[in-house]
Coordinates of C-alpha atoms and ligand atoms in Angstrom, one line a residue:
M1 CA 126.1 19.0 6.0
S2 CA 128.4 21.0 3.8
L3 CA 131.4 19.6 2.0
A4 CA 132.2 22.8 0.2
G5 CA 135.8 23.3 -0.7
R6 CA 136.8 19.8 0.4
S7 CA 138.7 17.2 -1.7
L8 CA 138.1 13.4 -1.9
V9 CA 141.5 11.7 -2.2
T10 CA 141.1 8.7 0.0
M11 CA 138.1 7.1 1.8
D12 CA 139.5 8.7 5.0
D13 CA 138.4 12.1 3.7
L14 CA 134.8 11.3 4.4
S15 CA 133.2 10.2 7.6
N16 CA 130.5 7.6 7.6
D17 CA 127.8 10.2 8.0
E18 CA 129.2 12.2 5.2
V19 CA 129.1 9.1 3.0
E20 CA 125.4 8.7 4.0
G21 CA 124.9 12.4 3.1
V22 CA 126.3 11.8 -0.4
F23 CA 123.9 8.8 -0.7
S24 CA 120.8 10.7 0.3
L25 CA 121.5 13.5 -2.1
A26 CA 122.3 10.9 -4.8
D27 CA 118.9 9.3 -4.2
G28 CA 117.1 12.5 -4.9
M29 CA 119.2 13.2 -8.0
A30 CA 118.7 9.7 -9.3
D31 CA 114.9 10.3 -9.2
S32 CA 115.2 13.4 -11.3
L33 CA 118.4 13.2 -13.3
G34 CA 117.1 15.5 -16.0
E35 CA 116.1 18.3 -13.6
Q36 CA 119.4 19.2 -12.1
S37 CA 120.7 21.4 -14.9
S38 CA 120.9 24.6 -12.8
V39 CA 122.8 23.1 -9.8
C40 CA 126.3 23.8 -11.1
Q41 CA 125.6 26.2 -13.9
G42 CA 128.6 28.3 -14.7
K43 CA 131.0 25.9 -13.1
I44 CA 133.9 24.2 -14.9
M45 CA 135.2 20.7 -14.1
A46 CA 138.6 19.7 -15.4
S47 CA 138.8 15.9 -16.0
L48 CA 142.4 14.7 -16.3
F49 CA 142.6 11.0 -17.1
F50 CA 146.2 9.8 -17.6
E51 CA 145.3 6.2 -17.5
P52 CA 142.7 4.4 -19.7
S53 CA 139.1 4.9 -18.6
T54 CA 135.6 4.6 -20.1
R55 CA 133.2 4.5 -17.2
T56 CA 134.8 6.7 -14.6
R57 CA 135.7 9.6 -16.9
M58 CA 132.4 9.5 -18.9
S59 CA 130.3 9.2 -15.7
F60 CA 132.1 12.1 -14.1
E61 CA 131.6 14.2 -17.3
A62 CA 128.0 13.1 -17.7
A63 CA 127.4 14.0 -14.0
M64 CA 128.8 17.5 -14.5
L65 CA 126.9 18.1 -17.7
R66 CA 123.7 16.9 -16.0
L67 CA 124.4 19.4 -13.3
G68 CA 124.5 22.2 -15.9
G69 CA 128.3 22.6 -15.6
R70 CA 130.9 22.4 -18.3
V71 CA 133.9 20.1 -18.7
I72 CA 137.5 20.5 -20.0
T73 CA 139.4 17.3 -20.5
A74 CA 142.9 16.0 -21.0
V75 CA 143.2 12.3 -21.5
D76 CA 146.7 11.7 -22.8
I77 CA 149.7 12.4 -20.7
G78 CA 151.7 12.6 -24.0
A79 CA 149.5 15.5 -25.1
T80 CA 150.1 17.5 -21.9
S81 CA 153.1 19.4 -20.5
L82 CA 153.7 16.5 -18.1
A83 CA 155.3 14.9 -21.1
K84 CA 157.7 17.9 -21.3
G85 CA 158.7 17.2 -17.7
E86 CA 156.3 19.5 -16.0
S87 CA 155.6 18.6 -12.4
I88 CA 152.2 17.4 -11.2
A89 CA 152.2 20.4 -8.7
D90 CA 152.7 23.0 -11.5
M91 CA 150.0 21.3 -13.6
A92 CA 147.6 21.3 -10.6
R93 CA 148.2 25.0 -9.9
V94 CA 147.5 25.9 -13.5
V95 CA 144.5 23.7 -14.0
G96 CA 143.2 25.0 -10.7
S97 CA 143.2 28.5 -12.1
Y98 CA 141.0 27.3 -15.1
A99 CA 138.5 25.1 -13.4
D100 CA 136.4 25.0 -10.2
I101 CA 136.9 21.3 -9.5
I102 CA 139.5 18.8 -10.8
V103 CA 139.0 15.0 -11.3
I104 CA 142.3 13.3 -11.7
R105 CA 143.4 9.7 -12.6
H106 CA 147.1 9.1 -12.7
P107 CA 149.3 6.0 -12.6
W108 CA 151.4 7.2 -9.6
E109 CA 150.2 6.4 -6.1
G110 CA 149.7 9.5 -4.1
S111 CA 149.4 11.8 -7.2
A112 CA 145.8 12.9 -6.4
K113 CA 147.0 14.1 -3.0
V114 CA 149.7 16.3 -4.7
V115 CA 147.0 17.7 -7.0
A116 CA 144.8 18.4 -4.0
D117 CA 147.7 20.0 -2.1
Y118 CA 148.5 22.5 -5.0
A119 CA 145.3 23.1 -7.0
G120 CA 143.5 25.5 -4.7
V121 CA 140.1 24.0 -5.8
P122 CA 138.4 20.7 -4.7
V123 CA 140.0 17.6 -6.2
I124 CA 138.5 14.2 -6.7
N125 CA 140.8 11.1 -7.0
A126 CA 139.5 9.0 -9.8
G127 CA 142.2 6.4 -9.2
D128 CA 145.9 6.9 -8.3
G129 CA 147.9 3.9 -9.4
G130 CA 147.2 0.9 -7.1
H131 CA 146.3 3.1 -4.1
E132 CA 142.7 4.1 -4.0
H133 CA 139.6 4.8 -6.0
P134 CA 137.1 6.4 -3.6
T135 CA 134.3 7.3 -5.9
Q136 CA 134.1 3.8 -7.2
T137 CA 133.7 2.7 -3.6
L138 CA 130.9 5.3 -3.1
L139 CA 128.9 3.8 -6.0
D140 CA 129.8 0.2 -4.9
L141 CA 128.5 0.9 -1.3
Y142 CA 125.5 2.8 -2.7
T143 CA 124.6 -0.3 -4.7
I144 CA 125.0 -2.6 -1.8
K145 CA 122.9 -0.3 0.4
K146 CA 120.2 0.0 -2.3
E147 CA 120.0 -3.7 -2.7
R148 CA 120.4 -4.8 1.0
K149 CA 119.3 -1.7 2.9
T150 CA 122.3 -1.8 5.1
I151 CA 126.0 -2.6 5.1
K152 CA 126.5 -3.5 8.7
G153 CA 126.8 -7.2 9.4
L154 CA 126.9 -8.2 5.7
K155 CA 129.4 -10.7 4.4
V156 CA 131.2 -9.4 1.4
A157 CA 133.8 -11.4 -0.6
L158 CA 136.6 -9.5 -2.4
W159 CA 137.7 -11.6 -5.3
G160 CA 140.7 -11.6 -7.7
D161 CA 143.5 -9.1 -7.8
L162 CA 143.5 -7.7 -4.3
K163 CA 147.1 -6.6 -4.5
Y164 CA 147.1 -4.1 -7.3
G165 CA 143.3 -3.4 -7.4
R166 CA 142.7 0.1 -6.0
T167 CA 139.0 -0.4 -6.0
V168 CA 139.2 -3.2 -3.4
H169 CA 141.5 -1.2 -1.2
S170 CA 139.1 1.7 -0.9
L171 CA 136.2 -0.7 -0.6
A172 CA 137.8 -2.8 2.1
Y173 CA 138.3 0.4 4.3
A174 CA 134.7 1.4 3.7
L175 CA 133.3 -2.0 4.5
A176 CA 135.3 -2.2 7.7
R177 CA 134.1 1.2 8.8
F178 CA 130.5 0.4 8.0
G179 CA 130.7 -2.9 10.0
A180 CA 130.7 -5.5 7.3
T181 CA 132.6 -8.8 7.4
I182 CA 135.1 -9.1 4.6
L183 CA 136.1 -12.4 3.0
F184 CA 139.3 -12.3 1.0
R185 CA 139.5 -14.6 -2.0
P186 CA 142.6 -13.5 -4.0
A187 CA 144.1 -14.9 -7.1
P188 CA 147.4 -16.7 -6.3
G189 CA 150.1 -14.2 -5.3
L190 CA 147.7 -11.3 -5.4
G191 CA 146.6 -11.1 -1.8
I192 CA 145.6 -7.9 0.0
P193 CA 148.8 -6.0 0.8
D194 CA 150.1 -6.0 4.4
H195 CA 149.8 -2.2 4.7
V196 CA 146.1 -2.4 3.9
V197 CA 145.5 -5.2 6.4
R198 CA 147.4 -3.2 9.0
K199 CA 145.2 -0.2 8.4
L200 CA 142.1 -2.3 8.7
T201 CA 143.2 -3.9 11.9
A202 CA 145.0 -1.0 13.6
E203 CA 142.8 1.8 12.5
Y204 CA 139.4 0.3 12.3
G205 CA 140.1 -2.1 15.1
G206 CA 138.9 -5.3 13.4
E207 CA 140.4 -8.8 13.5
L208 CA 141.9 -10.7 10.6
R209 CA 142.1 -14.4 10.5
R210 CA 144.3 -15.8 7.8
Y211 CA 144.1 -19.2 6.2
G212 CA 147.1 -21.2 4.8
T213 CA 146.5 -23.5 1.9
A214 CA 146.5 -26.4 4.4
D215 CA 143.4 -24.9 6.1
Q216 CA 141.5 -24.5 2.9
S217 CA 139.3 -27.4 3.8
E218 CA 137.9 -25.3 6.6
T219 CA 135.9 -23.4 4.2
G220 CA 134.4 -26.6 2.9
G221 CA 135.9 -26.2 -0.5
L222 CA 133.2 -23.6 -1.2
F223 CA 135.8 -21.1 -2.2
S224 CA 139.3 -20.9 -1.0
L225 CA 139.4 -18.0 1.3
D226 CA 142.7 -16.4 2.1
A227 CA 141.5 -14.5 5.2
I228 CA 138.4 -13.1 6.9
Y229 CA 138.2 -9.7 8.5
V230 CA 135.6 -9.1 11.2
T231 CA 135.0 -5.5 12.4
P232 CA 134.5 -4.8 16.0
S233 CA 131.0 -3.6 15.4
T234 CA 129.8 -7.0 14.4
P235 CA 129.8 -9.8 16.9
H236 CA 133.1 -11.7 16.5
Q237 CA 131.3 -14.8 15.6
L238 CA 133.3 -15.6 12.5
A239 CA 136.7 -15.0 14.0
M240 CA 136.0 -16.9 17.2
M241 CA 134.2 -19.7 15.6
A242 CA 135.4 -23.2 15.5
D243 CA 136.3 -24.3 11.9
V244 CA 133.3 -26.4 11.4
S245 CA 130.9 -23.6 12.2
L246 CA 132.8 -21.3 9.9
Q247 CA 131.8 -23.6 7.1
V248 CA 128.2 -23.5 8.4
E249 CA 128.3 -19.7 8.6
L250 CA 129.5 -19.5 5.0
E251 CA 126.8 -21.8 3.9
K252 CA 124.3 -19.4 5.4
G253 CA 125.2 -17.2 2.5
V254 CA 127.5 -14.5 1.2
D255 CA 125.8 -11.2 0.6
A256 CA 128.0 -9.9 -2.1
I257 CA 131.0 -11.0 -4.2
Y258 CA 133.1 -8.2 -5.6
V259 CA 135.0 -9.5 -8.6
T260 CA 138.0 -7.7 -10.0
R261 CA 140.2 -8.3 -13.1
L262 CA 144.0 -8.9 -13.0
Q263 CA 145.5 -5.4 -13.0
R264 CA 148.0 -6.4 -15.7
E265 CA 149.3 -2.9 -16.3
R266 CA 150.5 -2.5 -12.7
R267 CA 151.8 -6.1 -12.4
D268 CA 153.8 -5.6 -15.6
A269 CA 155.1 -2.3 -14.4
A270 CA 156.3 -4.0 -11.2
K271 CA 158.0 -6.6 -13.5
V272 CA 156.4 -9.6 -11.9
E273 CA 157.4 -12.8 -13.6
G274 CA 155.0 -15.6 -14.6
D275 CA 151.5 -15.8 -15.9
T276 CA 148.7 -15.9 -13.3
R277 CA 145.9 -16.0 -16.0
R278 CA 145.5 -19.7 -15.8
E279 CA 145.1 -19.7 -12.0
Y280 CA 142.9 -16.7 -11.9
P281 CA 139.6 -17.5 -10.1
V282 CA 136.5 -17.2 -12.3
V283 CA 133.0 -16.4 -11.2
D284 CA 130.5 -18.3 -13.3
K285 CA 127.1 -20.1 -13.2
R286 CA 128.7 -23.2 -11.7
L287 CA 130.1 -21.3 -8.7
L288 CA 126.9 -19.4 -8.2
R289 CA 124.9 -22.6 -8.1
E290 CA 126.3 -23.2 -4.6
R291 CA 123.8 -22.5 -1.8
T292 CA 126.3 -20.0 -0.3
F293 CA 125.7 -17.7 -3.3
K294 CA 122.0 -18.2 -3.6
E295 CA 121.3 -14.6 -2.9
T296 CA 124.7 -13.1 -3.5
L297 CA 125.0 -9.8 -5.3
V298 CA 127.6 -10.2 -8.1
M299 CA 129.6 -7.0 -8.4
H300 CA 132.5 -5.8 -10.5
P301 CA 133.9 -2.3 -11.1
L302 CA 134.4 -3.2 -14.7
P303 CA 136.0 -3.6 -17.2
R304 CA 135.9 -7.4 -17.0
V305 CA 138.3 -9.6 -18.8
D306 CA 138.0 -13.4 -18.2
E307 CA 137.1 -13.5 -14.5
L308 CA 133.4 -13.0 -14.8
A309 CA 131.4 -15.1 -17.2
Y310 CA 129.1 -13.4 -19.7
E311 CA 126.5 -16.1 -19.0
L312 CA 125.7 -14.3 -15.7
D313 CA 124.7 -11.0 -17.3
A314 CA 121.0 -11.9 -17.3
D315 CA 121.1 -13.3 -13.8
P316 CA 119.2 -11.1 -11.4
R317 CA 122.0 -11.3 -8.9
S318 CA 124.3 -9.5 -11.3
M319 CA 124.8 -5.9 -10.3
Y320 CA 127.7 -4.6 -12.4
F321 CA 125.8 -2.6 -15.0
K322 CA 123.6 -1.2 -12.3
Q323 CA 126.7 -0.2 -10.4
A324 CA 128.1 1.6 -13.5
A325 CA 124.7 3.4 -14.0
R326 CA 124.6 4.5 -10.4
G327 CA 128.0 6.2 -10.8
V328 CA 126.3 9.2 -12.4
P329 CA 123.9 10.2 -9.6
V330 CA 126.5 9.4 -6.9
R331 CA 129.1 11.6 -8.7
M332 CA 126.5 14.3 -9.3
A333 CA 125.9 14.4 -5.6
L334 CA 129.6 14.5 -4.8
I335 CA 130.5 17.2 -7.3
S336 CA 127.6 19.5 -6.2
L337 CA 128.6 19.0 -2.5
L338 CA 132.3 19.7 -3.0
L339 CA 131.4 22.8 -5.1
G340 CA 129.1 24.0 -2.4
S341 CA 126.2 24.0 -4.7
K342 CA 124.3 21.6 -2.5
K343 CA 124.1 20.7 1.1
A344 CA 123.2 17.2 2.2
D345 CA 121.1 16.0 5.1
T346 CA 122.7 13.6 7.5
G347 CA 121.0 14.7 10.7
R348 CA 124.4 15.0 12.3
D349 CA 127.3 17.3 12.1
D350 CA 130.2 15.0 12.3
R351 CA 133.3 16.7 11.0
S352 CA 134.7 15.7 14.4
R353 CA 133.9 12.0 13.7
K354 CA 136.5 11.5 11.0
P355 CA 137.8 7.9 10.9
G356 CA 141.4 6.9 11.6
T357 CA 143.8 7.2 14.4
S358 CA 146.1 10.1 14.6
H359 CA 149.7 9.0 14.4
P360 CA 152.7 11.2 15.0
A361 CA 154.4 12.6 11.9
Y362 CA 157.9 12.1 10.7
N363 CA 158.4 15.2 8.5
R364 CA 162.0 16.2 8.7
G365 CA 162.2 15.7 5.0
F366 CA 165.4 13.7 5.1
G367 CA 166.7 10.3 6.4
V368 CA 164.0 8.1 4.9
R369 CA 162.4 7.8 1.5
C370 CA 159.3 5.9 0.5
Q371 CA 160.3 2.5 -0.8
N372 CA 157.4 2.3 -3.3
R373 CA 158.9 3.0 -6.7
N374 CA 155.4 4.0 -7.9
C375 CA 154.9 6.6 -5.2
V376 CA 154.6 10.2 -6.4
S377 CA 157.0 11.3 -3.7
V378 CA 159.7 9.1 -5.3
N379 CA 158.9 10.3 -8.8
E380 CA 158.6 14.0 -8.1
E381 CA 161.3 14.2 -5.4
K382 CA 162.5 17.6 -6.6
Y383 CA 159.7 19.4 -4.6
I384 CA 157.9 16.7 -2.6
K385 CA 159.4 16.3 0.9
P386 CA 159.1 12.7 2.0
E387 CA 156.6 12.6 4.9
F388 CA 155.4 9.7 7.0
K389 CA 153.2 8.8 9.9
I390 CA 154.9 6.8 12.6
I391 CA 152.4 4.0 13.0
S392 CA 154.5 1.8 15.3
L393 CA 157.8 2.1 17.3
K394 CA 158.3 -1.6 17.7
P395 CA 159.1 -2.5 15.0
L396 CA 159.6 1.0 13.7
T397 CA 157.1 1.4 11.0
L398 CA 156.4 4.4 8.9
R399 CA 153.5 4.9 6.5
C400 CA 154.1 7.3 3.5
I401 CA 151.4 10.0 3.6
Y402 CA 151.2 9.9 -0.2
C403 CA 150.9 6.2 -1.2
E404 CA 150.4 4.7 2.3
H405 CA 153.0 2.0 1.7
E406 CA 155.0 1.1 4.7
T407 CA 158.7 1.2 5.4
F408 CA 160.7 -0.3 8.3
P409 CA 163.7 1.9 8.8
K410 CA 166.7 0.4 10.6
Y411 CA 168.4 3.3 12.2
V412 CA 167.5 6.2 14.5
A413 CA 169.3 9.1 16.2
S414 CA 168.3 11.9 18.4
A415 CA 168.2 15.6 17.3
E416 CA 169.3 16.4 20.9
W417 CA 172.9 15.1 20.6
H418 CA 175.1 15.9 23.6
E419 CA 176.6 19.3 23.6
G420 CA 175.6 19.5 19.9
T421 CA 179.1 18.5 18.8
L422 CA 179.6 16.5 15.7
K423 CA 181.5 13.9 17.6
S424 CA 178.5 12.9 19.6
K425 CA 176.1 12.6 16.7
R426 CA 175.5 8.8 16.8
Y427 CA 173.0 6.6 15.2
H428 CA 171.6 3.4 16.6
S429 CA 169.6 0.4 15.5
S430 CA 165.9 1.1 15.6
D431 CA 165.3 -2.1 17.5
S432 CA 167.9 -1.2 20.2
H433 CA 166.9 0.2 23.6
W434 CA 167.7 3.7 22.2
M435 CA 164.4 3.8 20.5
K436 CA 162.7 4.2 23.8
K437 CA 165.2 6.8 25.0
I438 CA 164.7 9.3 22.2
R439 CA 161.8 11.7 22.7
P440 CA 159.4 11.5 19.7
E441 CA 160.0 15.2 18.8
N442 CA 163.7 14.5 18.7
L443 CA 163.6 11.4 16.6
I444 CA 165.7 11.3 13.4
I445 CA 165.1 8.2 11.3
F446 CA 167.5 6.8 8.6
D447 CA 166.8 4.0 6.2
S448 CA 170.5 3.1 5.8
E449 CA 173.8 3.6 7.5
S450 CA 175.2 5.5 4.5
E451 CA 172.3 7.9 4.8
A452 CA 173.1 8.5 8.5
Q453 CA 176.7 8.9 7.8
S454 CA 176.1 11.3 4.9
R455 CA 174.3 13.5 7.5
G456 CA 177.4 13.5 9.8
F457 CA 176.3 10.7 12.2
L458 CA 178.7 8.0 13.4
P459 CA 177.7 4.5 14.3
G460 CA 176.7 4.2 18.0
K461 CA 177.5 1.3 20.2
Y462 CA 174.0 -0.1 19.4
A463 CA 174.0 0.6 15.7
E464 CA 173.6 -3.2 15.2
G465 CA 170.7 -3.6 17.6
Ligands
NCD501 C1 138.5 0.2 -12.1 C2 139.8 1.1 -12.0 O1 140.1 1.9 -12.9 O2 140.5 0.9 -11.0 N1 137.7 0.6 -13.1 C3 136.8 1.6 -12.9 O3 137.1 2.7 -12.5 N2 135.5 1.3 -13.1 C4 138.8 -1.2 -12.1 C5 139.7 -1.8 -13.2 O4 140.3 -1.1 -14.0 O5 139.9 -3.0 -13.1

């Protein structure tokens, strides 16, 4: 298996077999960390970290140094030309001419994709705002697999800030694809975003069962689950089960609990009122005394704040320092594969088995903008053309190709207006019968009437739906 020249921006960029290929190479490298110094000799990695980081940056840099390569680094946006107003695209082009591979962490969702689009060298997303953090997921999965031998059929609880935590988004997609059951235990108000759920259910075909506060007793008070996701590859026992047996099922044990901190920086940037600190769920000795958690791996991407008690550090179930340590061989494997310095053995050639459904694109570049203020396409609109995947026609739902947030535009028109005269350029409500009449290749989408009118369209009879 060769990954030469490829980038890793989201978990979708790797098939399951490719993930396994990274793991098998990482296994070999972990056994001989000190003997890899000729693998990437003469290569340069640029590490651009425009958000705080200890582990991710240093483990990437340690990985490249162990491979015999060299590293150039920028860690402060204020010390780069981005602070002078340079675009991410220009920066990517320039850095791509200095380095053979780029690792980027940036606060805007979708920024890593822009770097990958312009750099001309492989790019690894080390965290783009609240979107994804795929290499963290690789080392998380690697840890689960090392400890449990498999991922399929495991029950993994995602705990804490599931809304802004990018590590849980990437991990949820990967767990779904590898056939694990996911238990969601968010802090109040910080549940897994709808667009992530929609991708899990629509793309990976699983089922989500939600719990209201009133049903919390169903889980036997063990821990207040918000939802359970069951993939199609596991028997649908949890989703189909009567409430009582759900409790029994949970008592049989949870395989891993993945704790995350409150992503204060993103919550503050979104100007969310209130203080959730007091209600934030804590994993401590008392919780882990429950039979459910008897053999549970306690995981955390780190850094921890108050959500994971220090008293657990010596507990053999605690995995977080092992996770961090495993980041080095996993990243060594990934870097050497993307640089083409290594091939991995998967036994299968599965480029064709990439995950995800292919949706039609909406790429006219006008009519709709991404509604996510933190999306790179909104912040760098000078050169980034908004682009979406049409993931549903009823209701009309578009997914931004950069940040993957969804938008639900209200108006549509056809590019094939009668006789091409201005007078017959009409827009209609996206939930009117017109939606079905317009051929997909002719579809023009507007997020507001003023946008439609500014393009010379007049309200049609069905503009109101
Ligand atoms: C995570 C991140 O940056 O998203 N940290 C990491 O990479 N190990 C998690 C976090 O910051 O909470």
